[in-house]
Tab-separated table of C-alpha atoms in Angstrom:
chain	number	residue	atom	x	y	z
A	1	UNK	CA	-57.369	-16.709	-87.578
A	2	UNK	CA	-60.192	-18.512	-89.078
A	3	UNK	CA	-62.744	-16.715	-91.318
A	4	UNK	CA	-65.303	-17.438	-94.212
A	5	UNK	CA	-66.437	-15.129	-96.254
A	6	UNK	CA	-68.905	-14.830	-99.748
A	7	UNK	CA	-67.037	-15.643	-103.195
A	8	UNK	CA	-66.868	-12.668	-105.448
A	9	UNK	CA	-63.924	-14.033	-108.068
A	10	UNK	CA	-62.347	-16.240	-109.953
A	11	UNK	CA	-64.337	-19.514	-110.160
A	12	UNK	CA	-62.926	-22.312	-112.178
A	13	UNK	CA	-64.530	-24.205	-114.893
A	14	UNK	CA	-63.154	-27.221	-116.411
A	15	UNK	CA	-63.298	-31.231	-116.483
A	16	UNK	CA	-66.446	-31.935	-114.560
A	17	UNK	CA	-66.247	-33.984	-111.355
A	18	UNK	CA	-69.274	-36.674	-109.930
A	19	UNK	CA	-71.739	-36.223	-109.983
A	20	UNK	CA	-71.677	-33.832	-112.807
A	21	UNK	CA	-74.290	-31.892	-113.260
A	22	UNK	CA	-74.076	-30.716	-109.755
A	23	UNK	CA	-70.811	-29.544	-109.561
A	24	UNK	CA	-72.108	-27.931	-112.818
A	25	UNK	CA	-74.833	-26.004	-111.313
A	26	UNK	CA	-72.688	-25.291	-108.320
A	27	UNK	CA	-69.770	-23.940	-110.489
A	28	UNK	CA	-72.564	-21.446	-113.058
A	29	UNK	CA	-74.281	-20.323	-109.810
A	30	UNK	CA	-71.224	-18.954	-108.074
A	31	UNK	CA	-69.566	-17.129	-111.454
A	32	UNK	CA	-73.273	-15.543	-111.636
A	33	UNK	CA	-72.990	-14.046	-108.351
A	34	UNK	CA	-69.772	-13.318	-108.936
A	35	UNK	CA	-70.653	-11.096	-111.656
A	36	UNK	CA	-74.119	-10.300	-110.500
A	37	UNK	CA	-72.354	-8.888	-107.347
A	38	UNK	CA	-69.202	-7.076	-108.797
A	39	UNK	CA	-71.642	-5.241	-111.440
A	40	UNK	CA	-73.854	-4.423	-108.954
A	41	UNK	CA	-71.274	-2.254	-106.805
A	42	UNK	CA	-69.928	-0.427	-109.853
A	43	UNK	CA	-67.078	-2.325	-109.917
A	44	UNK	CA	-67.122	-3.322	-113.355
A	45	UNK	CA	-69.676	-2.136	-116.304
A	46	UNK	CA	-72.564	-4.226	-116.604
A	47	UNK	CA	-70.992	-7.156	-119.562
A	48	UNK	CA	-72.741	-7.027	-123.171
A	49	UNK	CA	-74.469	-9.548	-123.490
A	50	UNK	CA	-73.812	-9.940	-127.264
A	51	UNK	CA	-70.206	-10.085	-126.940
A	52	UNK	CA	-70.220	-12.542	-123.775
A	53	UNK	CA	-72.216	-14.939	-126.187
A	54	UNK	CA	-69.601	-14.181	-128.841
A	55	UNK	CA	-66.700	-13.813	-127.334
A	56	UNK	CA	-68.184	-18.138	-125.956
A	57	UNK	CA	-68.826	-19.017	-129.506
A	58	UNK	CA	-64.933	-17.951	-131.197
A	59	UNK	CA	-63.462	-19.895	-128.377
A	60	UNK	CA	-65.636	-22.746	-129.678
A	61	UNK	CA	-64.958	-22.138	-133.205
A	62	UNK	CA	-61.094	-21.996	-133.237
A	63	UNK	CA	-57.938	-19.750	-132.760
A	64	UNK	CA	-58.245	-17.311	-135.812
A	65	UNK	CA	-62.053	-16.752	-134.746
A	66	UNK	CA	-61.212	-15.642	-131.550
A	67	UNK	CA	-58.237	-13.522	-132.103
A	68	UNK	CA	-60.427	-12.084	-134.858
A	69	UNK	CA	-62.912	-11.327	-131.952
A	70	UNK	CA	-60.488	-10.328	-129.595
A	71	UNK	CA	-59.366	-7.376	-131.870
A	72	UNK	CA	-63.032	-6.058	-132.517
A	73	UNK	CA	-63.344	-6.248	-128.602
A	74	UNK	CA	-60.711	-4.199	-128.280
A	75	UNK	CA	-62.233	-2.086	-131.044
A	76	UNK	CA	-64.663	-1.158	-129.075
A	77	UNK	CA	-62.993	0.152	-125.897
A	78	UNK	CA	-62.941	-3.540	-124.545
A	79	UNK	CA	-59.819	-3.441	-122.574
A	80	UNK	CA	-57.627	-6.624	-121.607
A	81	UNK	CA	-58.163	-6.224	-117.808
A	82	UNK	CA	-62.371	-6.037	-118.433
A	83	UNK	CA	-61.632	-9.249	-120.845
A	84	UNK	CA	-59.751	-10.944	-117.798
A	85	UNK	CA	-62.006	-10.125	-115.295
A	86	UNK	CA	-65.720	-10.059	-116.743
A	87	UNK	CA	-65.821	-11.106	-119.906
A	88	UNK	CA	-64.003	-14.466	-120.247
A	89	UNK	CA	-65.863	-15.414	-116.925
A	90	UNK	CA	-68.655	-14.674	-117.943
A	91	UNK	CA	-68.088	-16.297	-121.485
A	92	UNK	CA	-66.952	-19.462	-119.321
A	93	UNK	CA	-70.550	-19.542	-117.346
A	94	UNK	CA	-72.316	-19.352	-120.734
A	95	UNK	CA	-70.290	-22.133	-122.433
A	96	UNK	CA	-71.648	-24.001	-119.140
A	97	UNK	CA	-74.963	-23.084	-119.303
A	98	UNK	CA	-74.675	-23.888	-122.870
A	99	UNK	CA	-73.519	-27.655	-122.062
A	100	UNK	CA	-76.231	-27.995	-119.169
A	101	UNK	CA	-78.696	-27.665	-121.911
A	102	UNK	CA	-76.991	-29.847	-124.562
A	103	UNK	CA	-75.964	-27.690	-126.628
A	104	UNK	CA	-72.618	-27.809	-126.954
A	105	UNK	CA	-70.557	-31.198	-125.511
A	106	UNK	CA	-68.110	-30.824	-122.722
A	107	UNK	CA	-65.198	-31.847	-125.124
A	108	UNK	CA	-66.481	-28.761	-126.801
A	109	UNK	CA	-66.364	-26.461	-123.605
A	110	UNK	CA	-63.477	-28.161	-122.277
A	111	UNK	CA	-61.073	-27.362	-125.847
A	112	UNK	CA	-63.374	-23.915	-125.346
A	113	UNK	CA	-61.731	-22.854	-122.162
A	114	UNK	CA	-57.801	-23.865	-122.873
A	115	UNK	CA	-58.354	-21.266	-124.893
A	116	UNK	CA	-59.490	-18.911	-122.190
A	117	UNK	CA	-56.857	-20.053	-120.143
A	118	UNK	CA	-53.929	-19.167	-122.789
A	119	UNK	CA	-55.218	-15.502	-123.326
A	120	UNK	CA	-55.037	-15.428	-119.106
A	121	UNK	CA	-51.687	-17.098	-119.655
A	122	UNK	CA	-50.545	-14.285	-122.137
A	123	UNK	CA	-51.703	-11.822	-119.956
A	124	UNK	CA	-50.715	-12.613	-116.917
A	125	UNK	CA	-47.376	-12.456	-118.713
A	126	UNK	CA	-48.341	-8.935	-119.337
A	127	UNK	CA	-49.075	-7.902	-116.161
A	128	UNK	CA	-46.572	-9.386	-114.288
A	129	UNK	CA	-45.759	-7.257	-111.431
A	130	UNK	CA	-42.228	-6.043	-112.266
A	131	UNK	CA	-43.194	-5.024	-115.594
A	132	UNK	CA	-46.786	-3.655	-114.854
A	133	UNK	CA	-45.119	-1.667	-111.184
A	134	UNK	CA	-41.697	-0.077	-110.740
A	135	UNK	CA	-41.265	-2.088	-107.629
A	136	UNK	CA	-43.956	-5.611	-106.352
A	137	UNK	CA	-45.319	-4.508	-103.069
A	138	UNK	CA	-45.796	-7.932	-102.223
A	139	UNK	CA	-45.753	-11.896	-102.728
A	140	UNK	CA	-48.396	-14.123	-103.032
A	141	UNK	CA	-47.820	-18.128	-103.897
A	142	UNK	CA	-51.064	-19.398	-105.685
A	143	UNK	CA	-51.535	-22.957	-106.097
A	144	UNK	CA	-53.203	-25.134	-108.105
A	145	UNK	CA	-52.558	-28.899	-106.250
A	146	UNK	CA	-52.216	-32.164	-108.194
A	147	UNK	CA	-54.841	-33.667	-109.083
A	148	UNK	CA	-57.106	-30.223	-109.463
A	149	UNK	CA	-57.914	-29.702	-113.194
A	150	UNK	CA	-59.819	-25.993	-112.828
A	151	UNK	CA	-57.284	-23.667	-112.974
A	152	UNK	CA	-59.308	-20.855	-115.142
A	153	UNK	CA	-60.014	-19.098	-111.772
A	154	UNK	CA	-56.402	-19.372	-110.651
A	155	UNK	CA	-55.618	-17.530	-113.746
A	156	UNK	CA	-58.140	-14.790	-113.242
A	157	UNK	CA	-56.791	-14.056	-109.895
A	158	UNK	CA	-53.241	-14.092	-110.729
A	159	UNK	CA	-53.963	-11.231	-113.029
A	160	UNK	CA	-55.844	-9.098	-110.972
A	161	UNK	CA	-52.876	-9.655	-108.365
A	162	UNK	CA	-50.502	-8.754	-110.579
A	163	UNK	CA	-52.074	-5.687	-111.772
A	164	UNK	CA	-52.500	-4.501	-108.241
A	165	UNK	CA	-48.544	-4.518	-108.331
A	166	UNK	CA	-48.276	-7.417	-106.483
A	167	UNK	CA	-45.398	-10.124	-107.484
A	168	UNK	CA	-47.198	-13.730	-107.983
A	169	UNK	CA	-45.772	-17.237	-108.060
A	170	UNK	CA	-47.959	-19.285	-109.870
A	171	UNK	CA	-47.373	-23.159	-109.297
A	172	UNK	CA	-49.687	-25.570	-110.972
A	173	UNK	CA	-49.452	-29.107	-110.204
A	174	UNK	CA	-48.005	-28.177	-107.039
A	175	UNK	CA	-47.001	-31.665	-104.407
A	176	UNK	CA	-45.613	-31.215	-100.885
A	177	UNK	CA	-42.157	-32.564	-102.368
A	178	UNK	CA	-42.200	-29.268	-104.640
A	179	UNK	CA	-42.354	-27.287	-101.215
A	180	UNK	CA	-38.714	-27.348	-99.760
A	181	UNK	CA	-37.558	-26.244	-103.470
A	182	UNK	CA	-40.107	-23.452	-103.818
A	183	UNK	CA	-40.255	-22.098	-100.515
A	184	UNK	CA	-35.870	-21.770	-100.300
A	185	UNK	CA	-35.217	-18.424	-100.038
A	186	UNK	CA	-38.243	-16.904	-100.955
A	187	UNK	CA	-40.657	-15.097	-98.594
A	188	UNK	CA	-44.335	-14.459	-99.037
A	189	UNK	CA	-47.332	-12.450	-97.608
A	190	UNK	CA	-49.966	-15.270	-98.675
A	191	UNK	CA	-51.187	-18.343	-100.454
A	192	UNK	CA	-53.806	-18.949	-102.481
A	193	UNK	CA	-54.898	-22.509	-103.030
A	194	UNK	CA	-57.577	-23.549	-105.729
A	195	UNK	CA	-59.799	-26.335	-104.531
A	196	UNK	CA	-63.410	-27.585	-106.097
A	197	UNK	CA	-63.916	-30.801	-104.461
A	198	UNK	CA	-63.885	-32.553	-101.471
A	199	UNK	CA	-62.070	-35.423	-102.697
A	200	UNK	CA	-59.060	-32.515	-102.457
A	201	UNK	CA	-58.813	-32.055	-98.959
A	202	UNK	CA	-56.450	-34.548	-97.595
A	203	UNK	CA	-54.019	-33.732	-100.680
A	204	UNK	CA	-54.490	-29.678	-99.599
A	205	UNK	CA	-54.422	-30.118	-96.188
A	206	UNK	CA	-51.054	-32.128	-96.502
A	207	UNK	CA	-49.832	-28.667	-98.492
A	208	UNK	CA	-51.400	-26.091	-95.654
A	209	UNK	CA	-48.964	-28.458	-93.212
A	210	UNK	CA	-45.775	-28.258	-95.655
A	211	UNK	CA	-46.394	-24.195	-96.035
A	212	UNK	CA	-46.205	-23.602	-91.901
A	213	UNK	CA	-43.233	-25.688	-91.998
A	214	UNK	CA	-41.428	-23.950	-95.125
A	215	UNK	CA	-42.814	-20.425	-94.680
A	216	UNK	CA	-43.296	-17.874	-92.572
A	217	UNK	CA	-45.502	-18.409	-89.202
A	218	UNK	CA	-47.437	-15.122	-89.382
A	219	UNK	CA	-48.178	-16.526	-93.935
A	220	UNK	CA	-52.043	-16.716	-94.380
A	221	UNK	CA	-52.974	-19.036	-96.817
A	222	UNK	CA	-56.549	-19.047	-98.100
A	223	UNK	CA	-58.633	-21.447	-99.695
A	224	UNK	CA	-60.225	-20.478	-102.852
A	225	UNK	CA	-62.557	-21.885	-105.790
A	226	UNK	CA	-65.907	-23.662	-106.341
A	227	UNK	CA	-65.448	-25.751	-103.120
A	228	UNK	CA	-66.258	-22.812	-101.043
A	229	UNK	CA	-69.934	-22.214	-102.259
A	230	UNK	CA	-71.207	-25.244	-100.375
A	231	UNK	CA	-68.136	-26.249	-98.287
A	232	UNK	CA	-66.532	-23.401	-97.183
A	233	UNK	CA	-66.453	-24.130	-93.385
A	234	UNK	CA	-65.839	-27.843	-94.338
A	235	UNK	CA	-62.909	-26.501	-96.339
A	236	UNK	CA	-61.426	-24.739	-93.389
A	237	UNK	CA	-61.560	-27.823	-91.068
A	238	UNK	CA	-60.598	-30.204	-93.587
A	239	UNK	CA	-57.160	-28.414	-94.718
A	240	UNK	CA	-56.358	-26.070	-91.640
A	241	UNK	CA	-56.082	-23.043	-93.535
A	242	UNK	CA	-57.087	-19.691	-92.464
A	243	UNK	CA	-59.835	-18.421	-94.676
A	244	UNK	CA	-62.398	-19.473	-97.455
A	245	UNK	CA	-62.628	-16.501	-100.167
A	246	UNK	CA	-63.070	-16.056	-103.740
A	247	UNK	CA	-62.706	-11.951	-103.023
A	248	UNK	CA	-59.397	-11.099	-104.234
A	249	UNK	CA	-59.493	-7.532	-102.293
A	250	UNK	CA	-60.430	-9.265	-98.927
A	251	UNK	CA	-57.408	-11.858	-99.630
A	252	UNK	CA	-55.252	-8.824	-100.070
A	253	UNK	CA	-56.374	-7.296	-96.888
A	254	UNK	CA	-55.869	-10.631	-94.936
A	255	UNK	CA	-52.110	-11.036	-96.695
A	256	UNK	CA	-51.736	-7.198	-95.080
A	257	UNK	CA	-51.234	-6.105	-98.538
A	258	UNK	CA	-54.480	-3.749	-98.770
A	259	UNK	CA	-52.647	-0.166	-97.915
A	260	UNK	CA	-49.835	-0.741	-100.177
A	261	UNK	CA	-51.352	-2.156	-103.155
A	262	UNK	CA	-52.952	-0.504	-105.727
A	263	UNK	CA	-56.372	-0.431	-107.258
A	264	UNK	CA	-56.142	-2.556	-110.922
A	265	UNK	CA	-56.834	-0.718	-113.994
A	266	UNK	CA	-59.656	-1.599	-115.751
């Protein structure tokens, strides 16, 4: 079972890799179809453009800026799950845009998105699937390798998962030795792996091998992230795993999870 299909979520933006502005352009042009493609469907309301730009410059400015801005967001009908799943994206693609044109330094973006990533840390806590359902209708593992420092798309998706009801074990930093541990009585429907460079693949594909061992035979694991823009077929015969998405509901289909989980709340 090997497929590859268009991204449509959670892309990561972080430390920049060589060559830089690349990987830059690569990483803006996917979370612009990403949006582009979601708003397009009715899937999400069309993002203000005043409060994307905003919502960028109080994660520049500092903490008490942005929970300030947080709370008029939510003032205005902005609702967590819209801040998780358009707006902080979207604020993340402007803060690179931003940097692509010098105005604001990647030290800048960089302190800019931790801050991203706690909100989709507090969140996530939020939404975790025995809280946010009566009972998980499912397991998914997602990963976030050593060595791979964009993990604001990981985030993303663990929230959507989770709001779909679906129990998620989120391991960043994960190595192969981890596996044996983490995979002990514990059974999954999927994996999701994060990956935005090649350099990753030997590291990932060593993980893809240490999941069929550890897990279940019939376990899809999927590779997700910027590397599948350019790479994604590359990324499938570099690591062995099953499928290249960034489209959380066709991941959900694959992991057999699509009849029993339920839409997320927007």
């Amino acid at each position: 079972m090997r497929d590859t299909f268009n991204w449509q979520a959670g892309v990561e933006v972080g430390q920049a890799v060589p060559p830089v502005a690349q990987f830059a352009e690569q990483v803006m042009s996917v979370m612009a179809q990403r949006m582009r493609g979601k708003c397009a469907q009715g899937r999400y309301p069309v993002p203000r453009a005043e409060l994307i730009q905003g919502l960028a410059q109080a994660a520049l400015a500092d903490d008490a800026v942005l929970a300030a801005f947080r709370e008029g967001m939510r003032e205005q009908k902005i609702t967590d799950s819209l801040m998780a799943d358009v707006y902080i994206p979207a604020a993340a693609c402007w803060l690179g845009e931003a940097w692509e044109e010098d105005i604001v330094t990647f030290a800048e973006v960089s302190i800019a998105t931790c801050r991203f990533q706690r909100i989709l840390r507090e969140l996530g806590k939020v939404w975790a699937a025995d809280i946010f359902a009566p009972q998980a209708v499912g397991a998914v593992l997602v990963v976030v390798p050593e060595g791979e420092q964009h993990t604001l798309g990981a985030l993303v998706a663990m929230g959507k998962l989770r709001r779909m009801g679906i129990s998620v074990c989120l391991r960043m930093g994960l190595l192969v030795s981890d596996l044996p541990v983490l995979m002990q009585g514990r059974a999954f429907d999927g994996v999701l792996i994060s990956l935005s460079r090649q350099e990753m693949f030997p590291a990932v594909k060593s993980i893809v091998k240490a999941l069929r061992r550890a897990g279940q035979r019939d376990m899809s694991i999927v590779i997700g992230g910027a590397i599948v823009c350019n790479s994604g077929p590359l990324a499938l015969d570099m690591t062995g795993a099953d499928a290249a998405m960034n489209n959380i509901n066709e991941a959900v289909q694959l992991f057999g999870l699509s009849d029993v989980a339920k839409l997320p709340v927007l």
